[in-house]
Amino acid sequence: MLDLLVLGAAAGGGFPQWNSNAPGCQRARAGDPNAPARTQASLAVSGDGEHWFILNASPDLRAQINQTPALHPKDGLRSTPIAGVVLTSGEIDAITGLLTMRERQAYGLYATASVLAQLDANPIFDALDRTLVPRQTMVLDEPLSLMPGNLRITPFSVPGKVPLYAERGENPAEIMNNGETIGLDITDGQHRALFIPGCAMMTDALRDRLNGADVVFFDGTLWTDDEMVRAGLGAKTGRRMGHMSIADEPDGTIAAFRPLNVSRKVLIHINNSNPILLADTPERRQVEEAGWDVAYDGMRITL
């Protein structure tokens, strides 16, 4: 069994974002049923329905756990069914939730060497007792067993950039494919799911990886590359932030996936400016007609 729970579907800042007065956020804040609120992107996965692994510890993790009965303590005065946390990057919206999980609880922490180095460089993460929360290095393209639970994950590189706080040098937003940003290939031995919440471009290697997957959770940050600029919400394009855009253009996500054999496609990590968050928009209809689901908090897929 491969059980996947969407804890949060939005990009950094969530939906509505705390300081956004844009129309979509106004609708979400007002409780519009066509604009349901979403917390920041995180997934929980289990191979046995009892032991769970969190994929990216979002800043909203405490609320997400409280809203998810499968993740509630079951035994004794203190316990958790969460067996580990797996990080796909060192971005703030992927690591901040670790500080929620500092109450002397044992679990595993899995990340690449570069992400662990970013955690090591910030003493605030020493609040996680390393004798209880061992930091385990994931090696690209090497399968790793997640126990208990009978899952195997394989981290793989996808095009991306360093976190904003780590940008340096003459070309701080350089797109790299060196493991700075990764995806996760997850299997129970029969089914296969991919989690790719950030991706700057499609590559031949990524196409090969995606083909044949049962379900893919893929970067849905922006509808168009310049949507935040045009809306007056920021000066950065999607490419500058290390994200593909969804819109059906030659290099957009819809077009990139069209020739691929993927049974179910789900957009996750969706920015508050993205019109697909609104159930009554033409953009939402377009992604659904192209065979995509738009992730929402509490969405569950069991394979």
mmCIF file of C-alpha atoms in Angstrom:
data_model
loop_
_atom_site.group_PDB
_atom_site.id
_atom_site.type_symbol
_atom_site.label_atom_id
_atom_site.label_comp_id
_atom_site.label_asym_id
_atom_site.label_seq_id
_atom_site.Cartn_x
_atom_site.Cartn_y
_atom_site.Cartn_z
ATOM 1 C CA MET A 1 0.000 0.000 0.000
ATOM 2 C CA LEU A 2 1.083 3.532 -0.749
ATOM 3 C CA ASP A 3 -0.954 6.088 1.206
ATOM 4 C CA LEU A 4 -0.421 9.787 0.442
ATOM 5 C CA LEU A 5 -1.935 12.661 2.417
ATOM 6 C CA VAL A 6 -1.681 16.288 1.342
ATOM 7 C CA LEU A 7 -1.015 18.248 4.520
ATOM 8 C CA GLY A 8 -0.653 21.542 2.666
ATOM 9 C CA ALA A 9 -1.008 22.489 -0.993
ATOM 10 C CA ALA A 10 0.018 26.158 -1.183
ATOM 11 C CA ALA A 11 3.402 27.727 -1.848
ATOM 12 C CA GLY A 12 5.288 29.812 0.698
ATOM 13 C CA GLY A 13 2.953 32.230 2.467
ATOM 14 C CA GLY A 14 -0.059 29.942 2.137
ATOM 15 C CA PHE A 15 -3.483 30.924 0.846
ATOM 16 C CA PRO A 16 -4.536 33.472 1.878
ATOM 17 C CA GLN A 17 -1.101 34.934 2.490
ATOM 18 C CA TRP A 18 -1.068 36.898 5.737
ATOM 19 C CA ASN A 19 -0.274 40.275 4.117
ATOM 20 C CA SER A 20 -2.003 39.844 0.760
ATOM 21 C CA ASN A 21 -5.073 41.884 -0.094
ATOM 22 C CA ALA A 22 -5.238 40.525 -3.646
ATOM 23 C CA PRO A 23 -8.689 39.412 -4.887
ATOM 24 C CA GLY A 24 -8.045 35.684 -4.487
ATOM 25 C CA CYS A 25 -6.830 36.086 -0.925
ATOM 26 C CA GLN A 26 -9.807 38.328 -0.143
ATOM 27 C CA ARG A 27 -12.116 35.534 -1.321
ATOM 28 C CA ALA A 28 -10.316 32.887 0.713
ATOM 29 C CA ARG A 29 -10.347 35.073 3.822
ATOM 30 C CA ALA A 30 -14.087 35.637 3.391
ATOM 31 C CA GLY A 31 -14.761 31.891 3.283
ATOM 32 C CA ASP A 32 -15.711 31.713 -0.396
ATOM 33 C CA PRO A 33 -16.331 27.993 -1.128
ATOM 34 C CA ASN A 34 -14.688 28.445 -4.534
ATOM 35 C CA ALA A 35 -11.514 29.746 -2.866
ATOM 36 C CA PRO A 36 -10.773 27.349 0.008
ATOM 37 C CA ALA A 37 -7.776 28.220 2.183
ATOM 38 C CA ARG A 38 -4.633 26.114 1.878
ATOM 39 C CA THR A 39 -1.595 25.804 4.133
ATOM 40 C CA GLN A 40 1.991 25.605 2.917
ATOM 41 C CA ALA A 41 3.099 22.578 0.917
ATOM 42 C CA SER A 42 3.786 19.308 2.705
ATOM 43 C CA LEU A 43 2.908 15.669 2.125
ATOM 44 C CA ALA A 44 2.667 12.665 4.444
ATOM 45 C CA VAL A 45 3.265 9.168 3.095
ATOM 46 C CA SER A 46 2.834 5.711 4.613
ATOM 47 C CA GLY A 47 3.316 2.155 3.469
ATOM 48 C CA ASP A 48 1.296 0.517 6.231
ATOM 49 C CA GLY A 49 -1.224 3.143 7.403
ATOM 50 C CA GLU A 50 0.458 3.315 10.813
ATOM 51 C CA HIS A 51 3.905 4.843 10.340
ATOM 52 C CA TRP A 52 4.120 8.124 8.453
ATOM 53 C CA PHE A 53 6.896 10.140 6.873
ATOM 54 C CA ILE A 54 6.525 13.886 6.367
ATOM 55 C CA LEU A 55 7.820 15.229 3.065
ATOM 56 C CA ASN A 56 8.951 18.797 3.794
ATOM 57 C CA ALA A 57 8.297 20.391 7.164
ATOM 58 C CA SER A 58 6.296 23.491 6.306
ATOM 59 C CA PRO A 59 5.886 26.472 8.656
ATOM 60 C CA ASP A 60 2.269 25.306 9.096
ATOM 61 C CA LEU A 61 3.223 21.816 10.268
ATOM 62 C CA ARG A 62 1.773 22.052 13.778
ATOM 63 C CA ALA A 63 -1.670 23.007 12.445
ATOM 64 C CA GLN A 64 -1.410 20.382 9.717
ATOM 65 C CA ILE A 65 -0.695 17.620 12.240
ATOM 66 C CA ASN A 66 -3.563 18.756 14.452
ATOM 67 C CA GLN A 67 -5.923 18.684 11.469
ATOM 68 C CA THR A 68 -4.851 15.160 10.428
ATOM 69 C CA PRO A 69 -6.118 12.360 12.713
ATOM 70 C CA ALA A 70 -3.722 9.846 11.150
ATOM 71 C CA LEU A 71 -0.826 11.862 12.606
ATOM 72 C CA HIS A 72 -2.204 12.217 16.148
ATOM 73 C CA PRO A 73 -0.515 10.520 19.150
ATOM 74 C CA LYS A 74 -1.927 7.062 19.794
ATOM 75 C CA ASP A 75 -0.065 5.688 22.850
ATOM 76 C CA GLY A 76 1.068 6.904 26.251
ATOM 77 C CA LEU A 77 1.405 10.510 27.332
ATOM 78 C CA ARG A 78 3.655 11.410 24.402
ATOM 79 C CA SER A 79 4.011 9.574 21.122
ATOM 80 C CA THR A 80 3.674 10.041 17.396
ATOM 81 C CA PRO A 81 3.033 7.907 14.317
ATOM 82 C CA ILE A 82 5.503 10.176 12.480
ATOM 83 C CA ALA A 83 8.605 8.069 11.873
ATOM 84 C CA GLY A 84 10.593 10.617 9.935
ATOM 85 C CA VAL A 85 10.858 13.838 7.947
ATOM 86 C CA VAL A 86 12.312 13.952 4.426
ATOM 87 C CA LEU A 87 13.440 17.282 2.967
ATOM 88 C CA THR A 88 13.610 18.121 -0.741
ATOM 89 C CA SER A 89 15.396 21.467 -0.285
ATOM 90 C CA GLY A 90 16.639 23.946 2.268
ATOM 91 C CA GLU A 91 13.941 26.489 1.430
ATOM 92 C CA ILE A 92 12.329 28.221 4.402
ATOM 93 C CA ASP A 93 8.934 26.718 3.586
ATOM 94 C CA ALA A 94 10.467 23.212 3.609
ATOM 95 C CA ILE A 95 12.480 23.314 6.851
ATOM 96 C CA THR A 96 10.856 25.789 9.277
ATOM 97 C CA GLY A 97 8.355 23.240 10.571
ATOM 98 C CA LEU A 98 11.209 21.202 12.011
ATOM 99 C CA LEU A 99 11.248 23.661 14.905
ATOM 100 C CA THR A 100 7.700 22.558 15.734
ATOM 101 C CA MET A 101 9.030 19.010 16.226
ATOM 102 C CA ARG A 102 11.650 19.794 18.870
ATOM 103 C CA GLU A 103 9.858 18.340 21.936
ATOM 104 C CA ARG A 104 12.326 15.466 22.539
ATOM 105 C CA GLN A 105 10.551 13.055 20.227
ATOM 106 C CA ALA A 106 12.465 10.412 18.318
ATOM 107 C CA TYR A 107 12.193 10.324 14.519
ATOM 108 C CA GLY A 108 14.548 10.291 11.552
ATOM 109 C CA LEU A 109 15.575 13.347 9.516
ATOM 110 C CA TYR A 110 16.577 12.675 5.924
ATOM 111 C CA ALA A 111 18.129 15.174 3.488
ATOM 112 C CA THR A 112 20.967 15.572 1.028
ATOM 113 C CA ALA A 113 24.399 16.635 2.252
ATOM 114 C CA SER A 114 23.901 20.206 1.001
ATOM 115 C CA VAL A 115 20.593 20.642 2.843
ATOM 116 C CA LEU A 116 22.008 19.110 6.034
ATOM 117 C CA ALA A 117 24.932 21.530 5.765
ATOM 118 C CA GLN A 118 22.459 24.430 5.676
ATOM 119 C CA LEU A 119 20.795 23.092 8.821
ATOM 120 C CA ASP A 120 24.186 22.566 10.474
ATOM 121 C CA ALA A 121 25.147 26.171 9.713
ATOM 122 C CA ASN A 122 22.156 27.525 11.643
ATOM 123 C CA PRO A 123 22.388 26.830 15.397
ATOM 124 C CA ILE A 124 18.636 27.218 15.880
ATOM 125 C CA PHE A 125 18.186 23.727 14.401
ATOM 126 C CA ASP A 126 20.308 22.315 17.208
ATOM 127 C CA ALA A 127 17.046 22.535 19.166
ATOM 128 C CA LEU A 128 16.468 19.121 17.577
ATOM 129 C CA ASP A 129 18.382 16.733 19.845
ATOM 130 C CA ARG A 130 20.609 14.739 17.493
ATOM 131 C CA THR A 131 20.540 11.718 19.787
ATOM 132 C CA LEU A 132 16.766 11.538 19.218
ATOM 133 C CA VAL A 133 16.593 13.033 15.723
ATOM 134 C CA PRO A 134 19.562 11.641 13.799
ATOM 135 C CA ARG A 135 20.382 13.462 10.566
ATOM 136 C CA GLN A 136 20.739 10.933 7.794
ATOM 137 C CA THR A 137 22.312 11.817 4.463
ATOM 138 C CA MET A 138 20.470 10.869 1.302
ATOM 139 C CA VAL A 139 22.587 10.172 -1.766
ATOM 140 C CA LEU A 140 21.171 11.049 -5.166
ATOM 141 C CA ASP A 141 19.832 8.100 -7.148
ATOM 142 C CA GLU A 142 20.478 5.657 -4.294
ATOM 143 C CA PRO A 143 17.316 4.007 -2.887
ATOM 144 C CA LEU A 144 16.784 4.377 0.841
ATOM 145 C CA SER A 145 14.460 2.202 2.941
ATOM 146 C CA LEU A 146 12.089 4.074 5.238
ATOM 147 C CA MET A 147 11.386 1.885 8.226
ATOM 148 C CA PRO A 148 9.071 0.978 9.714
ATOM 149 C CA GLY A 149 6.534 1.058 6.943
ATOM 150 C CA ASN A 150 8.098 -0.843 4.026
ATOM 151 C CA LEU A 151 8.697 2.182 1.820
ATOM 152 C CA ARG A 152 11.677 2.937 -0.373
ATOM 153 C CA ILE A 153 12.551 6.425 -1.577
ATOM 154 C CA THR A 154 15.047 7.479 -4.174
ATOM 155 C CA PRO A 155 16.124 11.138 -4.208
ATOM 156 C CA PHE A 156 16.964 12.551 -7.613
ATOM 157 C CA SER A 157 18.132 15.917 -8.853
ATOM 158 C CA VAL A 158 15.781 18.352 -10.588
ATOM 159 C CA PRO A 159 16.665 21.772 -11.996
ATOM 160 C CA GLY A 160 16.378 24.429 -9.324
ATOM 161 C CA LYS A 161 18.233 27.113 -7.393
ATOM 162 C CA VAL A 162 19.615 27.706 -3.939
ATOM 163 C CA PRO A 163 17.252 29.124 -1.294
ATOM 164 C CA LEU A 164 16.814 32.895 -1.300
ATOM 165 C CA TYR A 165 18.725 33.263 1.963
ATOM 166 C CA ALA A 166 21.688 31.351 0.464
ATOM 167 C CA GLU A 167 21.966 33.321 -2.804
ATOM 168 C CA ARG A 168 25.529 34.550 -3.379
ATOM 169 C CA GLY A 169 27.890 35.635 -6.136
ATOM 170 C CA GLU A 170 27.468 37.202 -9.540
ATOM 171 C CA ASN A 171 24.608 34.960 -10.618
ATOM 172 C CA PRO A 172 22.707 34.244 -7.385
ATOM 173 C CA ALA A 173 19.648 32.800 -9.090
ATOM 174 C CA GLU A 174 21.528 30.421 -11.374
ATOM 175 C CA ILE A 175 19.486 27.345 -12.272
ATOM 176 C CA MET A 176 21.419 24.222 -11.345
ATOM 177 C CA ASN A 177 20.819 20.514 -11.649
ATOM 178 C CA ASN A 178 23.328 19.380 -9.057
ATOM 179 C CA GLY A 179 21.107 18.165 -6.225
ATOM 180 C CA GLU A 180 20.428 21.556 -4.665
ATOM 181 C CA THR A 181 16.756 20.832 -5.410
ATOM 182 C CA ILE A 182 15.517 17.263 -5.491
ATOM 183 C CA GLY A 183 12.453 15.180 -6.148
ATOM 184 C CA LEU A 184 11.497 11.970 -4.386
ATOM 185 C CA ASP A 185 10.602 8.694 -6.088
ATOM 186 C CA ILE A 186 8.549 6.692 -3.567
ATOM 187 C CA THR A 187 7.505 3.056 -3.850
ATOM 188 C CA ASP A 188 6.015 0.241 -1.796
ATOM 189 C CA GLY A 189 7.324 -2.284 -4.323
ATOM 190 C CA GLN A 190 4.160 -2.242 -6.405
ATOM 191 C CA HIS A 191 3.163 1.390 -6.815
ATOM 192 C CA ARG A 192 5.217 4.487 -7.501
ATOM 193 C CA ALA A 193 4.619 8.121 -6.556
ATOM 194 C CA LEU A 194 6.800 11.153 -7.280
ATOM 195 C CA PHE A 195 6.953 14.314 -5.182
ATOM 196 C CA ILE A 196 8.472 17.302 -7.005
ATOM 197 C CA PRO A 197 7.309 20.531 -5.301
ATOM 198 C CA GLY A 198 9.913 22.674 -7.032
ATOM 199 C CA CYS A 199 11.261 22.412 -10.582
ATOM 200 C CA ALA A 200 12.758 25.035 -12.874
ATOM 201 C CA MET A 201 12.526 23.168 -16.191
ATOM 202 C CA MET A 202 11.815 19.816 -17.799
ATOM 203 C CA THR A 203 14.774 17.652 -18.824
ATOM 204 C CA ASP A 204 15.136 14.346 -20.639
ATOM 205 C CA ALA A 205 16.246 12.662 -17.420
ATOM 206 C CA LEU A 206 13.162 13.958 -15.616
ATOM 207 C CA ARG A 207 10.876 12.764 -18.415
ATOM 208 C CA ASP A 208 12.362 9.288 -18.106
ATOM 209 C CA ARG A 209 11.808 9.369 -14.352
ATOM 210 C CA LEU A 210 8.188 10.524 -14.651
ATOM 211 C CA ASN A 211 7.116 7.995 -17.261
ATOM 212 C CA GLY A 212 5.106 5.139 -15.802
ATOM 213 C CA ALA A 213 4.413 6.751 -12.423
ATOM 214 C CA ASP A 214 1.098 6.021 -10.702
ATOM 215 C CA VAL A 215 0.865 9.555 -9.336
ATOM 216 C CA VAL A 216 3.013 12.677 -9.563
ATOM 217 C CA PHE A 217 2.764 15.685 -7.255
ATOM 218 C CA PHE A 218 4.375 18.457 -9.295
ATOM 219 C CA ASP A 219 5.347 22.107 -8.864
ATOM 220 C CA GLY A 220 2.285 24.265 -9.535
ATOM 221 C CA THR A 221 3.636 27.565 -8.213
ATOM 222 C CA LEU A 222 2.616 29.920 -11.030
ATOM 223 C CA TRP A 223 0.178 29.878 -13.915
ATOM 224 C CA THR A 224 2.340 32.168 -16.065
ATOM 225 C CA ASP A 225 5.972 33.125 -15.605
ATOM 226 C CA ASP A 226 5.270 36.832 -15.101
ATOM 227 C CA GLU A 227 1.957 36.644 -13.214
ATOM 228 C CA MET A 228 3.297 38.214 -10.020
ATOM 229 C CA VAL A 229 4.909 41.049 -11.971
ATOM 230 C CA ARG A 230 1.740 41.779 -13.955
ATOM 231 C CA ALA A 231 -0.393 41.662 -10.821
ATOM 232 C CA GLY A 232 1.882 44.108 -9.026
ATOM 233 C CA LEU A 233 2.695 41.539 -6.341
ATOM 234 C CA GLY A 234 6.441 41.322 -6.875
ATOM 235 C CA ALA A 235 9.338 41.900 -9.225
ATOM 236 C CA LYS A 236 10.423 38.288 -9.722
ATOM 237 C CA THR A 237 9.369 35.937 -12.478
ATOM 238 C CA GLY A 238 8.849 32.245 -11.951
ATOM 239 C CA ARG A 239 12.147 31.471 -13.665
ATOM 240 C CA ARG A 240 13.938 33.854 -11.294
ATOM 241 C CA MET A 241 12.434 31.909 -8.384
ATOM 242 C CA GLY A 242 13.300 28.519 -9.894
ATOM 243 C CA HIS A 243 9.825 27.392 -10.984
ATOM 244 C CA MET A 244 8.214 26.308 -14.236
ATOM 245 C CA SER A 245 4.876 27.862 -15.154
ATOM 246 C CA ILE A 246 1.793 25.761 -15.823
ATOM 247 C CA ALA A 247 0.299 27.606 -18.806
ATOM 248 C CA ASP A 248 0.128 25.652 -22.022
ATOM 249 C CA GLU A 249 3.185 27.114 -23.729
ATOM 250 C CA PRO A 250 6.085 25.238 -25.349
ATOM 251 C CA ASP A 251 7.985 25.066 -22.045
ATOM 252 C CA GLY A 252 4.994 25.022 -19.663
ATOM 253 C CA THR A 253 4.047 22.153 -17.376
ATOM 254 C CA ILE A 254 0.890 21.137 -19.266
ATOM 255 C CA ALA A 255 2.792 20.851 -22.540
ATOM 256 C CA ALA A 256 5.765 19.105 -20.908
ATOM 257 C CA PHE A 257 3.569 16.361 -19.432
ATOM 258 C CA ARG A 258 1.324 15.819 -22.454
ATOM 259 C CA PRO A 259 3.417 13.030 -24.035
ATOM 260 C CA LEU A 260 4.191 11.321 -20.726
ATOM 261 C CA ASN A 261 2.584 8.176 -19.348
ATOM 262 C CA VAL A 262 1.536 9.294 -15.848
ATOM 263 C CA SER A 263 -1.652 7.810 -14.391
ATOM 264 C CA ARG A 264 -2.520 10.750 -12.115
ATOM 265 C CA LYS A 265 -1.099 14.268 -12.094
ATOM 266 C CA VAL A 266 -1.502 16.635 -9.154
ATOM 267 C CA LEU A 267 -0.354 20.244 -8.906
ATOM 268 C CA ILE A 268 1.030 21.247 -5.494
ATOM 269 C CA HIS A 269 3.003 24.177 -4.023
ATOM 270 C CA ILE A 270 0.588 26.686 -5.577
ATOM 271 C CA ASN A 271 1.225 30.396 -5.089
ATOM 272 C CA ASN A 272 -1.582 32.613 -3.790
ATOM 273 C CA SER A 273 -1.484 34.572 -7.085
ATOM 274 C CA ASN A 274 -2.248 31.469 -9.162
ATOM 275 C CA PRO A 275 -5.832 31.484 -10.534
ATOM 276 C CA ILE A 276 -6.070 27.672 -10.428
ATOM 277 C CA LEU A 277 -6.671 28.021 -6.666
ATOM 278 C CA LEU A 278 -10.103 29.404 -7.577
ATOM 279 C CA ALA A 279 -12.557 26.720 -8.637
ATOM 280 C CA ASP A 280 -14.517 29.034 -10.943
ATOM 281 C CA THR A 281 -11.715 30.342 -13.188
ATOM 282 C CA PRO A 282 -10.953 29.489 -16.831
ATOM 283 C CA GLU A 283 -7.433 28.507 -15.765
ATOM 284 C CA ARG A 284 -8.800 25.931 -13.345
ATOM 285 C CA ARG A 285 -10.993 24.460 -16.072
ATOM 286 C CA GLN A 286 -8.006 24.330 -18.400
ATOM 287 C CA VAL A 287 -5.821 22.314 -16.039
ATOM 288 C CA GLU A 288 -8.668 19.923 -15.263
ATOM 289 C CA GLU A 289 -9.393 19.430 -18.965
ATOM 290 C CA ALA A 290 -5.695 18.639 -19.407
ATOM 291 C CA GLY A 291 -6.042 15.845 -16.860
ATOM 292 C CA TRP A 292 -4.631 17.528 -13.770
ATOM 293 C CA ASP A 293 -5.912 17.649 -10.204
ATOM 294 C CA VAL A 294 -5.299 20.717 -8.048
ATOM 295 C CA ALA A 295 -4.139 19.646 -4.591
ATOM 296 C CA TYR A 296 -5.994 20.754 -1.485
ATOM 297 C CA ASP A 297 -5.353 20.285 2.223
ATOM 298 C CA GLY A 298 -6.648 16.879 3.312
ATOM 299 C CA MET A 299 -6.521 15.330 -0.164
ATOM 300 C CA ARG A 300 -5.757 11.604 0.133
ATOM 301 C CA ILE A 301 -4.626 9.170 -2.533
ATOM 302 C CA THR A 302 -4.228 5.481 -1.693
ATOM 303 C CA LEU A 303 -2.619 3.123 -4.163
#
